[in-house]
Short mmCIF file of C-alpha atoms in Angstrom, two decimals:
data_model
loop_
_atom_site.label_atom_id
_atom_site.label_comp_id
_atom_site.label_asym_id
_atom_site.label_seq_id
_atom_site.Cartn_x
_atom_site.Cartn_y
_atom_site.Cartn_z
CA UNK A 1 -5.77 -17.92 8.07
CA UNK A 2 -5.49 -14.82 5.20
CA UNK A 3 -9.03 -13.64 5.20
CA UNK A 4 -8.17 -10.49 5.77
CA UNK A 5 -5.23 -10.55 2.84
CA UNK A 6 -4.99 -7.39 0.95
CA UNK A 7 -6.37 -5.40 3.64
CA UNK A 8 -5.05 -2.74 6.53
CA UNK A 9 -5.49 -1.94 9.50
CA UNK A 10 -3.93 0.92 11.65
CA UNK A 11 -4.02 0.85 15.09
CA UNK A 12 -3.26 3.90 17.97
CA UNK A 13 -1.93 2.55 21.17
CA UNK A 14 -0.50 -0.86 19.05
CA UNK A 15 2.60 -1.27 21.52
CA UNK A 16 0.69 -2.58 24.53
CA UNK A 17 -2.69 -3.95 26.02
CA UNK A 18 -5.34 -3.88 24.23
CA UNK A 19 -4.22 -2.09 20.84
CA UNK A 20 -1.38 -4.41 20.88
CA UNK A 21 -3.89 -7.25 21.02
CA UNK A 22 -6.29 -6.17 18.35
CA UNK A 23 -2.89 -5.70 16.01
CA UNK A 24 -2.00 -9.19 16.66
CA UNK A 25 -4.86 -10.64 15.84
CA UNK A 26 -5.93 -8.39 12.57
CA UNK A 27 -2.28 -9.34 11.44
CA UNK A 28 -3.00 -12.73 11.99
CA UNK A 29 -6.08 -13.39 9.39
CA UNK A 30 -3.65 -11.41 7.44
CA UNK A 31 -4.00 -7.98 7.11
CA UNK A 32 -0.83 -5.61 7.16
CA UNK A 33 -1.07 -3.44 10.55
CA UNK A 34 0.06 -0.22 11.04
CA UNK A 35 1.50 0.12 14.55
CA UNK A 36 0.82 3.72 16.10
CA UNK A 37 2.33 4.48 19.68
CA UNK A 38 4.55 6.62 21.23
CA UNK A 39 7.62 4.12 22.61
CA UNK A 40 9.74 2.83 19.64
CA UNK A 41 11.10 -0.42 21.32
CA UNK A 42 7.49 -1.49 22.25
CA UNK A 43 6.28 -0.79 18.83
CA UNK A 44 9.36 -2.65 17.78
CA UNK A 45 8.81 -5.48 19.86
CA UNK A 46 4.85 -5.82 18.55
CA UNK A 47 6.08 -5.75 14.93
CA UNK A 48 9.02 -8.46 15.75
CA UNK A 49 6.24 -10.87 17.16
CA UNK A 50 3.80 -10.05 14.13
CA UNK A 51 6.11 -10.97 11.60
CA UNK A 52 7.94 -13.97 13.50
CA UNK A 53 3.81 -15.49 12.73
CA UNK A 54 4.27 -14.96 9.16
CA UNK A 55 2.56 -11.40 9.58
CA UNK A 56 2.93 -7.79 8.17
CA UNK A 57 3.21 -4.71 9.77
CA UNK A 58 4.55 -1.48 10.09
CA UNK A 59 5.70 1.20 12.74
CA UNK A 60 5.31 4.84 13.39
CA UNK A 61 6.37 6.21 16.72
CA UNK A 62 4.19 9.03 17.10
CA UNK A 63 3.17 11.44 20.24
CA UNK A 64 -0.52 11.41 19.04
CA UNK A 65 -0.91 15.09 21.21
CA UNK A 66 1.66 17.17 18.78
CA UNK A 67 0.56 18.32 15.98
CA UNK A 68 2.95 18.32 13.65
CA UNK A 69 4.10 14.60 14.87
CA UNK A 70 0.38 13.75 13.71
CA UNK A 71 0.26 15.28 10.27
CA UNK A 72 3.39 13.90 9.33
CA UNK A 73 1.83 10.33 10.42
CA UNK A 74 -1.41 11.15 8.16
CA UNK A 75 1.28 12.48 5.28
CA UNK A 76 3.05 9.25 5.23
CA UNK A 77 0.37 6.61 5.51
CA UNK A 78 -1.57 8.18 2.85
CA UNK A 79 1.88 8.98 0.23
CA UNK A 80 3.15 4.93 1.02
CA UNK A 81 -1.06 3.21 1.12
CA UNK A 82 -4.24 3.86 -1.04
CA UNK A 83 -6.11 1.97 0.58
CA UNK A 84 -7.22 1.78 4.69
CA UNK A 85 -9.42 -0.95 5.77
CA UNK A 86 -9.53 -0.43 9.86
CA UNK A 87 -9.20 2.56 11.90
CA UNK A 88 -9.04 1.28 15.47
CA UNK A 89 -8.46 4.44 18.47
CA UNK A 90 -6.71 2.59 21.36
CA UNK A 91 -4.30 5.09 22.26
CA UNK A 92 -5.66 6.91 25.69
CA UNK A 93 -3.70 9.15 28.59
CA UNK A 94 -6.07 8.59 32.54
CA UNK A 95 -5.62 10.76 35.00
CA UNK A 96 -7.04 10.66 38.99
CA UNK A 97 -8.27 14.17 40.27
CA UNK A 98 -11.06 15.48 41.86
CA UNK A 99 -12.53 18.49 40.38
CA UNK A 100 -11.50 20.76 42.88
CA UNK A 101 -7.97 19.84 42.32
CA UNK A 102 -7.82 18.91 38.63
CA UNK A 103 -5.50 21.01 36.33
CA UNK A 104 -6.36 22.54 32.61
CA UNK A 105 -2.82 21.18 32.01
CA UNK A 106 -4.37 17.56 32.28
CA UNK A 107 -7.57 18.61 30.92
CA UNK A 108 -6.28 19.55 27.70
CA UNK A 109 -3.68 16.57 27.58
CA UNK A 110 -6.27 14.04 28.01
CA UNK A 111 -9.02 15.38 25.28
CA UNK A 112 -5.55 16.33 22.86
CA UNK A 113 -4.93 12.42 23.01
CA UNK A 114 -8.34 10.70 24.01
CA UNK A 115 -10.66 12.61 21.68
CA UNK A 116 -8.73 15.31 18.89
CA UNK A 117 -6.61 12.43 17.82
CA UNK A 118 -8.57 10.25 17.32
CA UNK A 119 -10.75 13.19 15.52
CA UNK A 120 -8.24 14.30 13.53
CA UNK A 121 -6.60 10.64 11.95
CA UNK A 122 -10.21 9.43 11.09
CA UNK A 123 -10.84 12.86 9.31
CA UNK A 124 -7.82 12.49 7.90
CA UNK A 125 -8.60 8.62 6.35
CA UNK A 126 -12.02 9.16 6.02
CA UNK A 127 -11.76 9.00 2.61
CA UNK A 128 -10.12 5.54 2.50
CA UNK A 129 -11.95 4.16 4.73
CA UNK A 130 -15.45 4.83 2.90
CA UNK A 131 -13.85 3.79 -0.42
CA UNK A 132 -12.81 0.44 1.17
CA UNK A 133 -16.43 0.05 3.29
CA UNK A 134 -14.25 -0.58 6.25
CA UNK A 135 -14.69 0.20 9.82
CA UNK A 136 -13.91 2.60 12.56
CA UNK A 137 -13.21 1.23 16.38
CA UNK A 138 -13.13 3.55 19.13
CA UNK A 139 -11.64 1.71 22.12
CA UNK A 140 -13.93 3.62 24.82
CA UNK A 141 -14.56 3.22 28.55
CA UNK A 142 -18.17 1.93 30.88
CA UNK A 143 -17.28 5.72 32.18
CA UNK A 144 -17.98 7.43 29.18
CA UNK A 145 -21.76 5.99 29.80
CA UNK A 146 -21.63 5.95 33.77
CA UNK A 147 -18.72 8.52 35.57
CA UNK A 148 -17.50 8.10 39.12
CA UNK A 149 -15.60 10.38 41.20
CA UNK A 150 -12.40 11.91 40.91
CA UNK A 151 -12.28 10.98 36.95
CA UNK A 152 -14.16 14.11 35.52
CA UNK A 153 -11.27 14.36 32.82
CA UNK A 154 -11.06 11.25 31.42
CA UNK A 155 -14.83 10.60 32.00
CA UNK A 156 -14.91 14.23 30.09
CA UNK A 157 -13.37 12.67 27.22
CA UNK A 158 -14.69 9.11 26.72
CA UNK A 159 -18.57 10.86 26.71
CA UNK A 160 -16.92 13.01 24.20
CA UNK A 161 -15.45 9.94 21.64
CA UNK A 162 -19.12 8.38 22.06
CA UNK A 163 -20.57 11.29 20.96
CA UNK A 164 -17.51 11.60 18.09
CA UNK A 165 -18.48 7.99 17.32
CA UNK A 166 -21.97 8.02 16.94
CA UNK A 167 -22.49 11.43 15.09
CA UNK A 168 -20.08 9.91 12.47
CA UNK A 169 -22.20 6.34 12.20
CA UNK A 170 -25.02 8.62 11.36
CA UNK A 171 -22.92 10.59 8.59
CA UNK A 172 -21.28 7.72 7.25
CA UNK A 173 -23.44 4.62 7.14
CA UNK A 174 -24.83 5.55 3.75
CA UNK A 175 -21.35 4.98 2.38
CA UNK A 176 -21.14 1.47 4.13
CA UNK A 177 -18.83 2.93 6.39
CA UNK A 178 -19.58 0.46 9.97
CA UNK A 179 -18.70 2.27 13.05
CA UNK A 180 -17.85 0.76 16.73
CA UNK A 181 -18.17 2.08 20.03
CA UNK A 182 -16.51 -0.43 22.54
CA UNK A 183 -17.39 0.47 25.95
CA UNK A 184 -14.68 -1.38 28.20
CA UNK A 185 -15.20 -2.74 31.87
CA UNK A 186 -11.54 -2.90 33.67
CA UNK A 187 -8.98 -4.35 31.49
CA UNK A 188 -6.06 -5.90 32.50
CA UNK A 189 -3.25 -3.15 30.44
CA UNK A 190 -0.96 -1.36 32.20
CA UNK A 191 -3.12 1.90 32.31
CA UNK A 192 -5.27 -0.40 34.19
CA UNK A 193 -1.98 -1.04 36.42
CA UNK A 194 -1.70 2.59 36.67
CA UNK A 195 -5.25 3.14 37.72
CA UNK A 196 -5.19 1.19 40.49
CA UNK A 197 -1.72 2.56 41.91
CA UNK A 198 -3.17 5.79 41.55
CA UNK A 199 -6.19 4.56 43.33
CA UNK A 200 -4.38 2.94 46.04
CA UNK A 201 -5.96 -0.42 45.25
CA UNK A 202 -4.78 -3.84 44.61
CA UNK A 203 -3.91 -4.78 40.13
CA UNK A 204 -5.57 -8.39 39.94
CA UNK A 205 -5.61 -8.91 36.65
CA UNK A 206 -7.11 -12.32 37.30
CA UNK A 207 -9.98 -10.96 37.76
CA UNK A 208 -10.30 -8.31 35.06
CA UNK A 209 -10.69 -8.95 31.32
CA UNK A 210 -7.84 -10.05 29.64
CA UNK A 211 -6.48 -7.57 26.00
CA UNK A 212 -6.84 -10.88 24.29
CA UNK A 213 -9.96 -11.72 25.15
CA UNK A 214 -11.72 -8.17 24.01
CA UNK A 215 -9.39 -8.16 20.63
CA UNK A 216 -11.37 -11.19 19.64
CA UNK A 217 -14.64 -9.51 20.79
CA UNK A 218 -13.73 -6.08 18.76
CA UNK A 219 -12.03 -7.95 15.36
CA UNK A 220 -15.39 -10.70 15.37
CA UNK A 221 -17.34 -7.03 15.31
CA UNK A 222 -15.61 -5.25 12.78
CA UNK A 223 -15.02 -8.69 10.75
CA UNK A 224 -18.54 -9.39 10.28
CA UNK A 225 -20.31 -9.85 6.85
CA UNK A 226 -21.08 -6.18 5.29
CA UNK A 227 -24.44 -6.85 5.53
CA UNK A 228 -24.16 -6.52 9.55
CA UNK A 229 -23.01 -3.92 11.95
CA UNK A 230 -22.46 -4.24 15.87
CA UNK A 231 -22.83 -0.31 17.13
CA UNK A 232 -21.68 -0.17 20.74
CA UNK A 233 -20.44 -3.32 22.34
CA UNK A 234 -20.28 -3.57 26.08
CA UNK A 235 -17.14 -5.70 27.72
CA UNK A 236 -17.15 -6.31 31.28
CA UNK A 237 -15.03 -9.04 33.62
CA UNK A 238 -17.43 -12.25 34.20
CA UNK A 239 -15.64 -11.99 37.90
CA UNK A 240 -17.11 -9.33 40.29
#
């Protein structure tokens, strides 16, 4: 299926989970996918599968927290495309702290890569992307609407991407510009894994939703007819 031949898509956090899943299926109705993460032989590995379908895609290993790393991403996506269809923000760092015992070390890591990137590449290709009337995902978390304890940094920073998110659906949708918020329940991704060593619970991802399952939820939103826009969508696991 090509209905999304002649079109592009670049995607933070492409080498695993959930931005691996999103790439997969945008490349397969068709569209060339730009793979964004920080591990080369993951990105590698996405891009092998992608084009074993008959798809397209492209890969940038990229630290999205330096600086320079990111400009030089922004400098050679725009010199080697014109045009950007879909900005999707999967790319996220967690960390498990109480307040009390939280560093500014992580602090600033986890807004550098959970909010200022994400900031900074769709200022970057906001140009692009209101030339093409394509669409902006930010892959957030239920705790950037509800926060529990010991996550006041990453809960910090997914309240801060909703606010990024909305503010620039209210500047943008004049252009026809479509902006997503996805607000996700427990995934199973290996920051999930992470999560729930860190936690010092049990990783059943039987019971959590699957990468696959929200890619189809996220690319039926931002694949909808121009004339419609989903704003925030809510995914949670149908098991409790």
């Amino acid at each position: 299926m090509d209905s999304l031949k002649e079109k592009t898509a670049l995607i933070t956090g492409a080498s695993s989970g959930v931005g691996r899943a999103i790439a997969l299926k945008l490349a397969g109705l068709g569209a060339l996918v730009l793979l964004v993460a920080r591990v080369p032989h993951k990105l590698e590995a996405t891009a092998s599968q992608i084009k074993a379908a008959g798809g397209s895609a492209r890969t940038f290993a990229v630290d999205l927290t330096d600086d320079p790393a990111l400009n030089h991403l922004t400098e050679t996506v725009r010199k080697q495309l014109s045009r950007l269809d879909f900005l999707v923000h999967s790319a996220g760092l967690f960390r498990l702290a109480p307040v009390a015992t939280a560093t500014l070390q992580d602090f600033d890591a986890l807004f550098r890569c959970n909010v200022r990137a994400p900031f900074a590449l769709t200022q970057a290709f906001l140009s692009q992307l209101m030339a093409a009337k394509g669409a902006v995902a930010f892959i957030n978390s239920t705790v950037g609407a509800v926060s529990h304890a010991n996550v006041s940094q990453y809960a910090a920073t997914k309240h801060a991407l909703k606010a990024v998110a909305d503010t620039l659906r209210l500047e943008t949708s004049s252009h026809g510009l479509r902006v997503l918020n996805v607000m996700l329940g427990r995934t199973a991704t290996p920051m999930q894994e992470e999560v729930c060593r860190l936690e010092g619970s049990v990783y059943d991802p039987t019971v959590l939703l699957q990468p696959d399952d929200v890619a189809t939820a996220i690319v039926s939103a931002l694949t909808l007819p121009a004339s419609a826009e989903v704003t925030d969508l809510y995914l949670r696991p149908s098991r409790k």
